[in-house]
XYZ file of C-alpha atoms in Angstrom:
630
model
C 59.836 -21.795 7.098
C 58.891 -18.820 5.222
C 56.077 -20.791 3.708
C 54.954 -21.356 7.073
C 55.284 -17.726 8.842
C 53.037 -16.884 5.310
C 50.291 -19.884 6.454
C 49.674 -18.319 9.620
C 49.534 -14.609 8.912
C 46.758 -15.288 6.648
C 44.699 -17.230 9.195
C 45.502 -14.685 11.490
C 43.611 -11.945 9.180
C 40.872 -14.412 8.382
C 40.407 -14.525 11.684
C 40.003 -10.719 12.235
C 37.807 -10.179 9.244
C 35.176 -13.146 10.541
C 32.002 -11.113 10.377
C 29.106 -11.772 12.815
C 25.844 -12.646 11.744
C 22.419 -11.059 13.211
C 19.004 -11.570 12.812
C 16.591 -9.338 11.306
C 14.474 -8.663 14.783
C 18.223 -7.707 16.337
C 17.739 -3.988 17.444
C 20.880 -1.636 17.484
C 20.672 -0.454 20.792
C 20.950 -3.979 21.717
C 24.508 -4.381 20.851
C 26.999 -1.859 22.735
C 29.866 -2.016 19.776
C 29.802 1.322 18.415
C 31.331 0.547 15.006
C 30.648 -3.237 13.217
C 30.717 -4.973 10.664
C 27.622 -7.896 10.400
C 25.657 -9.787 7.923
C 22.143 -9.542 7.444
C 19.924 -12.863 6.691
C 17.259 -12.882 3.842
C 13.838 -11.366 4.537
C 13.903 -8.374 7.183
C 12.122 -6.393 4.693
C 9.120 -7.855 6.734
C 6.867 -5.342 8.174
C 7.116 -6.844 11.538
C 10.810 -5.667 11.992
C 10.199 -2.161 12.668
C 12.400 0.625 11.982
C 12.273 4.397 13.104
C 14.125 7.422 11.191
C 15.549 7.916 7.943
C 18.914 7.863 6.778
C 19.767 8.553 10.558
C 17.974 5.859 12.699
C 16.543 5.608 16.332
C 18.854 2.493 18.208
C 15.189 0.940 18.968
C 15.058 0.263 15.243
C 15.987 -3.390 13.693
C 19.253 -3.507 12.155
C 18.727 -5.079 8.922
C 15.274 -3.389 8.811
C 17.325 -0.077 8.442
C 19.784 -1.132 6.124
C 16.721 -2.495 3.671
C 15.032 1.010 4.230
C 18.328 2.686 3.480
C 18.756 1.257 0.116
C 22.339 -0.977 1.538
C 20.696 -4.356 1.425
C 17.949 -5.945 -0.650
C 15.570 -8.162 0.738
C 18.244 -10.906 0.006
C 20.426 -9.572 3.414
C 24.310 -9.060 2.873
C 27.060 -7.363 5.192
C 26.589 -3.929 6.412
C 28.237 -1.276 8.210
C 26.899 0.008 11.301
C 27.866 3.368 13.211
C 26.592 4.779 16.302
C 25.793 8.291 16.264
C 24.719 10.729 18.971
C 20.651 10.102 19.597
C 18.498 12.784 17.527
C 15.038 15.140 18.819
C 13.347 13.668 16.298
C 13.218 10.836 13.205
C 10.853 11.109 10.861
C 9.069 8.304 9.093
C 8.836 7.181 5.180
C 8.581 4.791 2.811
C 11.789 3.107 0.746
C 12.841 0.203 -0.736
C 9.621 -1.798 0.433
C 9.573 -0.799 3.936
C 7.832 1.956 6.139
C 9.800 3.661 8.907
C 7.779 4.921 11.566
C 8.110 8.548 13.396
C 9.835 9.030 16.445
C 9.593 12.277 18.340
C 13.199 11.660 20.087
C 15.784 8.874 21.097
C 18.976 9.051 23.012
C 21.057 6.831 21.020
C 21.410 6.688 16.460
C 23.087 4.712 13.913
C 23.863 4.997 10.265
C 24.074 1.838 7.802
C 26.578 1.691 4.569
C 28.119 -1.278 2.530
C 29.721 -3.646 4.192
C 33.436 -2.609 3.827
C 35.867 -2.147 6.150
C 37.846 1.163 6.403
C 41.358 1.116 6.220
C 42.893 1.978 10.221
C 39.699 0.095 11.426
C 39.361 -3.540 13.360
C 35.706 -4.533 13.949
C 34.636 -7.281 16.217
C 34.365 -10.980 15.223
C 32.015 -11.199 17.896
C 29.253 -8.609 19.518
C 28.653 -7.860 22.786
C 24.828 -7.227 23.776
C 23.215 -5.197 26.636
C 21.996 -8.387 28.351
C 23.006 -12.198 28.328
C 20.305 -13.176 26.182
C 21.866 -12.401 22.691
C 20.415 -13.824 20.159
C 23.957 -16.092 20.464
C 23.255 -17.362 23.643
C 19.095 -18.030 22.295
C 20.781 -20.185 19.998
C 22.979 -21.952 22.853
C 26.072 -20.300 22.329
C 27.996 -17.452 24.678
C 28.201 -13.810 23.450
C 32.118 -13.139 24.033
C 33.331 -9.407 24.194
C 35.456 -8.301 21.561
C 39.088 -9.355 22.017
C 40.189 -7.581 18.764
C 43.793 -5.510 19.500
C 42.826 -1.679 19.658
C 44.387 0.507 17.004
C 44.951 3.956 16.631
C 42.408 5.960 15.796
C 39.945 3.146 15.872
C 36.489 3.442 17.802
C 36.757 2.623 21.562
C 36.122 -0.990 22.316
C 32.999 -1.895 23.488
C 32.800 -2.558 27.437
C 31.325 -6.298 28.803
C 28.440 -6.829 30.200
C 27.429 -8.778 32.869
C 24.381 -10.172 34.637
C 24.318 -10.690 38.112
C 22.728 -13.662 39.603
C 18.730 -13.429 40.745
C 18.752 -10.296 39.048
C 15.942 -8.597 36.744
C 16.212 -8.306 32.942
C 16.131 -4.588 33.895
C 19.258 -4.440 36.049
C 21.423 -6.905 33.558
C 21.534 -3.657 31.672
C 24.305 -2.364 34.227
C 27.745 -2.466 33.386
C 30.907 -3.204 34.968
C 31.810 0.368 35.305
C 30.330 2.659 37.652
C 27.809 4.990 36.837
C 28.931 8.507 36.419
C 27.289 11.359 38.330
C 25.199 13.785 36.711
C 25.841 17.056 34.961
C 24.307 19.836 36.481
C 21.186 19.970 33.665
C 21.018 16.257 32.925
C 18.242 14.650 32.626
C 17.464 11.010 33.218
C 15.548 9.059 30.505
C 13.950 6.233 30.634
C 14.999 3.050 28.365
C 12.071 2.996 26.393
C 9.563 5.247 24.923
C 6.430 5.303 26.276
C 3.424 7.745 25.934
C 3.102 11.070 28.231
C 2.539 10.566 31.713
C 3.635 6.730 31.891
C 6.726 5.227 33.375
C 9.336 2.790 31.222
C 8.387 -0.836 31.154
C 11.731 -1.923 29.498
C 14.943 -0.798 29.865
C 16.669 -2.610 27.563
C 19.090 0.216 25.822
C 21.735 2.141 27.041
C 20.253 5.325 28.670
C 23.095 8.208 26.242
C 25.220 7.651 23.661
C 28.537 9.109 24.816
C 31.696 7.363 22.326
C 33.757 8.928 24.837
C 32.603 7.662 27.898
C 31.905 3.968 25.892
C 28.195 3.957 27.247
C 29.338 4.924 30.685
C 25.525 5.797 31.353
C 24.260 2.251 30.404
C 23.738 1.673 34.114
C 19.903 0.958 35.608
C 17.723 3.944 36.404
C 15.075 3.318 39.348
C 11.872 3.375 39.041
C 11.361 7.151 41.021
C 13.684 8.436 38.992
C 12.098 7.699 35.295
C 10.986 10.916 32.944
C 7.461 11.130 32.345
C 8.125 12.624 29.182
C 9.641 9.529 27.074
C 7.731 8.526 24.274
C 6.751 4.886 23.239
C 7.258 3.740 19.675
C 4.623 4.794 17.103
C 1.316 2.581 17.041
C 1.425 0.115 13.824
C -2.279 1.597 13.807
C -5.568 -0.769 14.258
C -5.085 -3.286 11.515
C -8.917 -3.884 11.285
C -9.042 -0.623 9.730
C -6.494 -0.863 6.757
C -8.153 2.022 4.378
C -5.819 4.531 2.713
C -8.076 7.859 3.542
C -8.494 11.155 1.800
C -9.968 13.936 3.780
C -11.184 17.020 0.950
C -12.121 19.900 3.684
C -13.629 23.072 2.569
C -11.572 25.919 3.036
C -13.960 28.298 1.097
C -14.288 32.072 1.896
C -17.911 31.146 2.875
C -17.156 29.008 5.796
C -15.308 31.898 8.407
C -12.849 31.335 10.645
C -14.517 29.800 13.734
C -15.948 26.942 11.673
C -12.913 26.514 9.959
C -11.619 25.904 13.577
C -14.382 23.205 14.218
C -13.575 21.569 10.862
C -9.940 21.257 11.960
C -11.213 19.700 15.583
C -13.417 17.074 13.779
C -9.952 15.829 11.495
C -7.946 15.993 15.058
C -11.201 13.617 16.794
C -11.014 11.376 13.521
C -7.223 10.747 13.624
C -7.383 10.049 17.272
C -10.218 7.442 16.447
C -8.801 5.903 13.768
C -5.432 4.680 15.110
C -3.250 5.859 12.512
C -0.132 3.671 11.861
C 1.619 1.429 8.606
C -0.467 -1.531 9.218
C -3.733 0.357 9.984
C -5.175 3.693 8.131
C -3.271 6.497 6.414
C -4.480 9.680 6.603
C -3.894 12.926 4.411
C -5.801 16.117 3.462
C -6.766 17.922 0.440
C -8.478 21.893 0.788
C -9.992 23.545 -1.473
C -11.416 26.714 -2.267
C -10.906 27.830 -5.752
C -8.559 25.176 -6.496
C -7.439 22.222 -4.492
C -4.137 21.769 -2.603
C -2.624 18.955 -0.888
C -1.902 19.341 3.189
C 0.033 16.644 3.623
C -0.303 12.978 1.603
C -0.733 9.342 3.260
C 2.922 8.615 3.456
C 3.698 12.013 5.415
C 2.598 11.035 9.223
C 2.473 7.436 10.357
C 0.722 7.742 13.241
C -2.025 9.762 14.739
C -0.376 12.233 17.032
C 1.821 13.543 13.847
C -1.260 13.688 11.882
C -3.140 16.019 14.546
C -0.205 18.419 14.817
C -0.185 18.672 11.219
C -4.288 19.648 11.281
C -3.401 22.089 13.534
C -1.203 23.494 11.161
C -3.314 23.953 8.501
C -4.597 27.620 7.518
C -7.324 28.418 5.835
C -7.133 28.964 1.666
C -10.499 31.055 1.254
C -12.336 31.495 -2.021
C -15.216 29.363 -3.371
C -16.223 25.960 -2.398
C -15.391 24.074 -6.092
C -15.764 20.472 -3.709
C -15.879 19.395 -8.119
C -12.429 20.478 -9.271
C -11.350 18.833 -5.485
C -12.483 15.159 -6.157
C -11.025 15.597 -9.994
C -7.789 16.739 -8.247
C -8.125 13.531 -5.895
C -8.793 11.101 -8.235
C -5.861 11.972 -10.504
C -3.200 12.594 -8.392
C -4.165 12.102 -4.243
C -3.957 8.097 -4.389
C -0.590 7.109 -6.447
C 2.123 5.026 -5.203
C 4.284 8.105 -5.277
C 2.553 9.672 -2.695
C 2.119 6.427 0.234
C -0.999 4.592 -1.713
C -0.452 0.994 -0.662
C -2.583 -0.701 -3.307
C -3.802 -3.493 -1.062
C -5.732 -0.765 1.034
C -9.262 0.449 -0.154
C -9.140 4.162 -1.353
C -11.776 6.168 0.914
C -12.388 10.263 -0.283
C -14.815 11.942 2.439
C -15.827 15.615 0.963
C -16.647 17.754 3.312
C -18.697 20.427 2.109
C -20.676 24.031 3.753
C -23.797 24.330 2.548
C -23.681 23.283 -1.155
C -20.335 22.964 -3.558
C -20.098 26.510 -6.182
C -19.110 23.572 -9.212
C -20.775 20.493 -10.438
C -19.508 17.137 -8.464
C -21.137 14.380 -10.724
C -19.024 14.127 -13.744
C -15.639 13.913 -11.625
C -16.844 11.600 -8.764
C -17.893 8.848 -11.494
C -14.416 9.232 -12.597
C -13.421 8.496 -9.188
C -15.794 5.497 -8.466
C -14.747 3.815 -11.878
C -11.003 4.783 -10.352
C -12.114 2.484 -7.326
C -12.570 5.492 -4.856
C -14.803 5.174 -2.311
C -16.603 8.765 -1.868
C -18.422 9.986 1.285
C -20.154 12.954 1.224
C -20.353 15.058 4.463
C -22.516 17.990 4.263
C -23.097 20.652 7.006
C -25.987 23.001 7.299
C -27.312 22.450 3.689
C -29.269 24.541 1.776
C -33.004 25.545 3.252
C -35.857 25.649 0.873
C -35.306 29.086 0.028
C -31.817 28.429 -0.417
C -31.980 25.779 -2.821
C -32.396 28.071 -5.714
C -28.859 28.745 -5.942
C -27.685 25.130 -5.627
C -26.007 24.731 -9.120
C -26.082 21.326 -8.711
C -29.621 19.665 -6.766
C -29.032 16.172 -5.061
C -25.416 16.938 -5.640
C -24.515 14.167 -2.466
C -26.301 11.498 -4.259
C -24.698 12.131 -8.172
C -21.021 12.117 -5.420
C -21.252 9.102 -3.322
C -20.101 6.075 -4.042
C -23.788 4.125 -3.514
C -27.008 5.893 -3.145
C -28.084 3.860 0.211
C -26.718 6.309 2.811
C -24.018 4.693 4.021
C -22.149 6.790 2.039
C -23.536 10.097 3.040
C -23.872 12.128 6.452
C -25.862 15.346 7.060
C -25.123 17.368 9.729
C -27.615 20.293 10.967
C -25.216 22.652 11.741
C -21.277 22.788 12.608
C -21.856 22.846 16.589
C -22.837 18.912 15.668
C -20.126 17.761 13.662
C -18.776 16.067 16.290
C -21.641 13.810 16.716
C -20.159 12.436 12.939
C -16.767 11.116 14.264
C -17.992 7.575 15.450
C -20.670 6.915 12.706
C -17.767 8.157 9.960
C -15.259 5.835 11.353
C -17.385 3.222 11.526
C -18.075 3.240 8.118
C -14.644 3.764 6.358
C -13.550 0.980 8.435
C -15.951 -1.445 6.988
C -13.955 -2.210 4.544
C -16.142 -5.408 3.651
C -18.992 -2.584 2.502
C -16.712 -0.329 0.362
C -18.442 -1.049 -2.422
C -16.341 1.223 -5.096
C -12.933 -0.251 -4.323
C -11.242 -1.111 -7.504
C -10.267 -4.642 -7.712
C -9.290 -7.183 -10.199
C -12.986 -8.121 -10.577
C -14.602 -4.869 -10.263
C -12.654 -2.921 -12.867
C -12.400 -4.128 -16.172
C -14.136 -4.131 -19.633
C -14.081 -7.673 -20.449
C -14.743 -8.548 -24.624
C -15.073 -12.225 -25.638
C -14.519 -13.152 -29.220
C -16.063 -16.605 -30.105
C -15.397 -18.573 -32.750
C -18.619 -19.676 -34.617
C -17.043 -21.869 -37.310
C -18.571 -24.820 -38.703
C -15.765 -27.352 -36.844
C -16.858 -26.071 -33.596
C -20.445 -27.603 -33.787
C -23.792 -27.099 -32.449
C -23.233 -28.765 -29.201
C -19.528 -27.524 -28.891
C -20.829 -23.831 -29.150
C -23.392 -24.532 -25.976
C -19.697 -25.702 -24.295
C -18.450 -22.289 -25.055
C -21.130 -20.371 -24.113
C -20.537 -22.518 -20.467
C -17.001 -21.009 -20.613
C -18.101 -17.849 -21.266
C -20.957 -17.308 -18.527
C -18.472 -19.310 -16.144
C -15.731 -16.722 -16.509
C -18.127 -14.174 -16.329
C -19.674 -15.667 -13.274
C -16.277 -14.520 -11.208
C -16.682 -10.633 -11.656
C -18.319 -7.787 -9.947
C -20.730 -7.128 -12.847
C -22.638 -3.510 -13.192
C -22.477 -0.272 -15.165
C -19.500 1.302 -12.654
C -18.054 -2.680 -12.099
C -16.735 -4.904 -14.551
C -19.030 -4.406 -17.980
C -18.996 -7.587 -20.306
C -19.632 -7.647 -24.118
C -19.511 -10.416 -26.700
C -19.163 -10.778 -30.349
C -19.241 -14.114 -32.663
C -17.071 -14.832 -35.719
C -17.366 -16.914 -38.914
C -16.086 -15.069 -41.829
C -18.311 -12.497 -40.868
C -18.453 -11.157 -37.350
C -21.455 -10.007 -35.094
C -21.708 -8.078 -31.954
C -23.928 -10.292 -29.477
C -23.741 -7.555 -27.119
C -22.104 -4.586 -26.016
C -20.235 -3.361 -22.656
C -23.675 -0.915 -21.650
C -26.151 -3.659 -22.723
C -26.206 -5.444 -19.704
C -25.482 -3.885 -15.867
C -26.356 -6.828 -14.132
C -25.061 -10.363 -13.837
C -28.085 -12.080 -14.230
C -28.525 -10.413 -17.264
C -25.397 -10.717 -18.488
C -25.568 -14.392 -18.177
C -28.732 -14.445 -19.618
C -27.584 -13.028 -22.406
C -24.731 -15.145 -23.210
C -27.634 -18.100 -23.038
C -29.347 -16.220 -25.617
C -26.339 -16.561 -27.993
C -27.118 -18.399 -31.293
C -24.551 -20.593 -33.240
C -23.937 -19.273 -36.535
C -21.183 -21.618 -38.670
C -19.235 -20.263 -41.304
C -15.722 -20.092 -41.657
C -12.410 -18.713 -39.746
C -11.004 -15.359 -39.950
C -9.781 -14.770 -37.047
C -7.703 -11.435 -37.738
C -11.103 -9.604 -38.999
C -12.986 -10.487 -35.678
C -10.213 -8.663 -33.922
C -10.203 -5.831 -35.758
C -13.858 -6.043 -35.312
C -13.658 -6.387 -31.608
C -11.385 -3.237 -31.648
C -13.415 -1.223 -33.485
C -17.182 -2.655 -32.191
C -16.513 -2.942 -28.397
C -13.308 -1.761 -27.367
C -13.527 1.817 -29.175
C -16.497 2.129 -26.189
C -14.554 1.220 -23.264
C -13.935 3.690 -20.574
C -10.938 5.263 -20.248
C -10.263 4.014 -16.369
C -11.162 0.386 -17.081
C -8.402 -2.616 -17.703
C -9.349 -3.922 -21.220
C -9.684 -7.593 -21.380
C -9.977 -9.444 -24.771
C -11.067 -13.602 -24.164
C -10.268 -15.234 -27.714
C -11.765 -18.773 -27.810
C -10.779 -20.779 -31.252
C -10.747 -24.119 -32.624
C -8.910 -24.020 -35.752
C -5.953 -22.002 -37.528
C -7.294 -18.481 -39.071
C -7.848 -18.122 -42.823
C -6.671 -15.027 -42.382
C -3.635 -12.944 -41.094
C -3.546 -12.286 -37.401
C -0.674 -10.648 -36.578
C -0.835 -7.212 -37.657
C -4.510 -7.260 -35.704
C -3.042 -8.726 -32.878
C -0.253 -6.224 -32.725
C -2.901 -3.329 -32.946
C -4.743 -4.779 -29.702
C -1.646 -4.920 -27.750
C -0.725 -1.274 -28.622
C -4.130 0.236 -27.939
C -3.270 -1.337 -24.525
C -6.546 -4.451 -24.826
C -4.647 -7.018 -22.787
C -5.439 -10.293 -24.933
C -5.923 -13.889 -23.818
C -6.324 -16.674 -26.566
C -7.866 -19.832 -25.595
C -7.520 -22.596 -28.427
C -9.196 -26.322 -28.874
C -9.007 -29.275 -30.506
C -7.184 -27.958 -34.006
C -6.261 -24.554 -33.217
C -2.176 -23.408 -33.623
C -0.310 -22.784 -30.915
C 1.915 -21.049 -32.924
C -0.988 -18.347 -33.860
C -2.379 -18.178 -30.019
C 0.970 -17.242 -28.704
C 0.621 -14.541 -31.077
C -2.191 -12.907 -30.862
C -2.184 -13.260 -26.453
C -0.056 -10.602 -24.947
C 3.136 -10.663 -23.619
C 4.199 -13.341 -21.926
C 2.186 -15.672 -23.873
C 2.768 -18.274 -21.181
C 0.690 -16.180 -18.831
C -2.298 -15.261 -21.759
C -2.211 -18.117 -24.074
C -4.206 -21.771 -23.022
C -4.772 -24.909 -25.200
C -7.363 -27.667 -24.195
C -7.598 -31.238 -26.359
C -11.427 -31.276 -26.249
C -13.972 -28.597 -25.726
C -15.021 -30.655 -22.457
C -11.856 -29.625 -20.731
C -12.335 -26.267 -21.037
C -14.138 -25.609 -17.602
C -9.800 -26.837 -16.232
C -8.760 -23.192 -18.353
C -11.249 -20.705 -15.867
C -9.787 -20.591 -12.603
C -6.138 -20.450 -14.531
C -7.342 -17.138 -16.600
C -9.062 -16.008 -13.501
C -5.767 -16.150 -11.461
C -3.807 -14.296 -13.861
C -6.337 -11.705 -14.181
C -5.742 -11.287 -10.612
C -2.114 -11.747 -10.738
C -1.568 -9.249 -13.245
C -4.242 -6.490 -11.816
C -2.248 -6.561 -8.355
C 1.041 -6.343 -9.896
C 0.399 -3.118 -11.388
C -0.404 0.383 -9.790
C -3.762 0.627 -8.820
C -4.621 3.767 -10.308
């Protein structure tokens, strides 16, 4: 008997611990439980699951969204604790743990996420109860059942069921079984969801006030008359056919005064309002500078546009000299990181606004941002007359700036009073993303060095093969002198250099080039042609470029290879080894880079080497997108 009393006890807490399972669009303010205990599926670190706050979240935000954001679950899912908390004046967005939270200037309802344990004293429900009869049970054909778990002292209050009478409107299954409780003197009456200024609620979906001590008493329906104009809709995801992550560098220069400091402010504000600022559209921050640059506010800080024109508004002016130079330097090194909201899949756009002329050279440090795969407009207001040009430090300054010198890239304004003329034209532009010619990619940003075997095994009509592999990997970049560059050298015992990475700035000629290339025949040394590479092509990469080294070999090296290879990898050349016919698998995995499953590729014949190029390609790719962008 005791055996059996022991049987049913433990169903009997199995029972109570049976933990409810959600899906990752299931919003908090959906469920009326104030404390529970759920589990989370895989995948609701999607984008399209949106979340609002941090740490402390709006109820209009997706459950397991949160918990992602909030560092409780990995994309994986899991069990989480949720609480209710009293609604906040204001959430503020950010990026964590793969997923943006949006802004939200108020909400009448929270919740905090933690790990999935129960606290001792505590019962949670087996089952949740939801604000209207379709509960993402019931979509599935089953019956959302109130909890029936016994109450225990100092427990939270037990959620109250809801019920949907017949012919009724979505809207009005929001009203509970309980009465609705008059008014405080003071109260006001929200709508159920936020919506811009001036418009009425279109769904009222979520309790109106969090009260844990009235258990949602004020969950009832609110009519139509009697709906705040001041609730606030969810932030905009922004326009998506505008995904740029943008860089405003505003002169704040002593030079400028205060009332077309003012205008430069208004343009940003017109710009932001334009663009449609949100996670899946543009990000906007802003740099001033004077005598030295300083950052406003970064791309991750506002998520949508009305945040990023209060911040504008904000903004005082620094004064000093207009060094627009020492801005874009500041820019390229430290504006666009991941740290501060760079997405990496989003083109990098840098429009300089400048008075007059800048007081510091711009030319050296916007080539460093162009071969960093920033796009630079140039935006210059009432620019130097002819008299005035005699004290530009720096002529055709725009030109040495932009990223191309066929005006799309730069806008002259007459004077400030028609700056605002610029907002369309400018938008239109850094939302062409298919024109953006300076965005770094992983076929616009590397020095690529080929090292081909000339060895008498290899053969006269062999070689021609080669050369086929060569031009046809070659074929697949973005070729010119602030692109992808492309050398070549040949190896016997001896080595030569073909061609170096400034020879050629064109693709034509760069294929032309590797046409040109005569077989010499020798023998195999393999470890001096790296060396040689190192020291003959490498040594004159530049410093932003991804250094690619293509090995193509037939046969085992007469010489070592393995302290060579070793040096490549540490001077950071990332190495792939391409063998035929004879060549040793054993020495390719070697001298390719880590993992040599990913860098190292071994044909039978030299006819099947065409099958290796759209494999060496893809990793190229792989690997360039896996990595920060700058």
């Amino acid at each position: 008997m005791g055996i059996v009393v022991l049987t049913m006890k433990a169903s009997v807490i199995e029972m109570f611990l049976a933990v409810p399972q959600i899906s990752c669009d299931v919003r908090a303010g959906k469920i009326t439980n104030v404390e529970f205990i759920v589990k989370c599926p895989p995948g609701c670190q999607d984008p399209r699951y949106h979340v609002y706050g941090t740490d402390v979240y709006a109820s209009y935000s997706s459950v397991c969204g949160a918990a992602v954001h909030s560092g409780v679950l990995d994309n994986s899912g899991g069990k989480i604790l949720v609480r209710k908390v009293a609604g906040q004046s204001g959430y503020k967005g950010s990026y964590s743990n793969g997923v943006w939270s949006l802004s939200l200037p108020r909400w009448r309802e929270s919740f905090v996420v933690s790990e999935g344990k129960p606290q001792k004293g505590v019962t949670y429900p087996s089952s949740l109860t939801y604000s209207s009869s379709k509960s993402p049970a019931a979509k599935a054909g089953e019956t959302a059942k109130a909890d029936q778990s016994p109450s225990v002292p100092g427990t939270a209050a037990q959620p109250v069921s809801v019920t949907q009478v017949p012919g009724t409107t979505a809207i009005e299954a929001t009203h509970t079984t309980l009465p609705k409780p008059f008014p405080s003197a003071g109260s006001t009456t929200s709508s159920l969801q936020p919506q811009p200024v001036g418009q009425r609620s279109k769904d009222l979906g979520e309790p109106t006030l969090w009260k844990p001590e009235s258990v949602l008493l004020d969950a009832g329906f609110v009519p139509k008359e009697e709906l705040s104009t001041q609730s606030l809709e969810p932030a905009s995801q922004g326009d998506p056919s505008c995904k740029v992550d943008l860089s405003f560098l505003i002169d704040g220069s002593s030079s400028i005064g205060k009332r077309r400091f003012q205008i430069q402010k208004q343009f940003l504000t017109d710009v932001a309002q334009t663009l449609d600022v949100g996670p899946a559209g543009p990000l906007m921050g802003v740099v001033q500078y004077g005598d030295n640059p300083a950052t406003q506010f970064n791309l991750k800080t506002h998520m949508n546009s009305q945040d990023v024109k209060a911040a504008i508004e904000k903004i005082s002016q620094r004064g000093g000299l207009s060094n627009a130079g020492r801005a874009i330097s500041f820019v390229t090194k430290n504006f666009f990181s991941k740290f501060n909201g760079n997405r990496g899949g989003a083109p990098n756009v840098a429009v300089v606004m400048v008075d007059g002329w800048p007081t510091d050279k711009v030319e050296e440090a916007s080539r460093f941002a162009r071969e960093s795969g920033i796009n630079i407009f140039f935006i210059t207001i009432e620019g130097a007359s002819e008299n005035e040009k005699q004290y530009v430090l720096e002529p055709n300054f725009a030109n040495k700036a932009v990223c191309r010198t066929n005006g799309f890239y730069s806008l002259t304004v007459q004077n400030w009073f028609s700056l605002h003329k610029t907002v369309q034209p400018l938008v239109k532009r850094v939302c062409d993303t298919d024109r953006l010619a300076c965005s770094k990619t992983c076929l616009n940003s590397a020095d690529i060095g080929f090292v081909i075997d000339g060895s008498s095994s290899v053969g006269t009509s062999n070689f021609r093969t080669v050369l086929q592999f060569v031009a046809n990997i070659s074929r697949e970049f973005e070729i010119s002198d602030t692109d992808t560059r492309i050398g070549a050298i040949q190896y016997t015992y001896e080595q030569r250099l073909e061609f170096g990475f400034d020879e050629y700035s064109t693709k034509s000629d760069v294929l032309n080039a590797i046409k040109r290339v005569g077989y010499w025949s020798g023998g195999t040394s393999t470890g001096a042609a790296i060396n040689y590479a190192l020291e003959l092509l490498f040594k004159k990469s530049k410093p932003n470029k991804r250094k690619l080294m293509i090995l193509i070999t037939d046969g085992r090296s007469y010489d070592d290879i393995r302290i060579p290879a070793m040096l490549a990898h540490h001077k950071g050349v990332i190495t792939y080894a391409i063998g035929v016919a004879w060549a040793a698998q054993d020495e390719l995995d070697v001298i390719a880079t880590h993992p040599a499953r990913d860098h190292a590729f071994f044909v039978d014949e030299f006819d099947n080497l065409y099958k290796v190029v759209p494999k060496v390609i893809q990793n190229i790719c792989t690997e360039f997108n896996s990595q920060p962008r700058n």
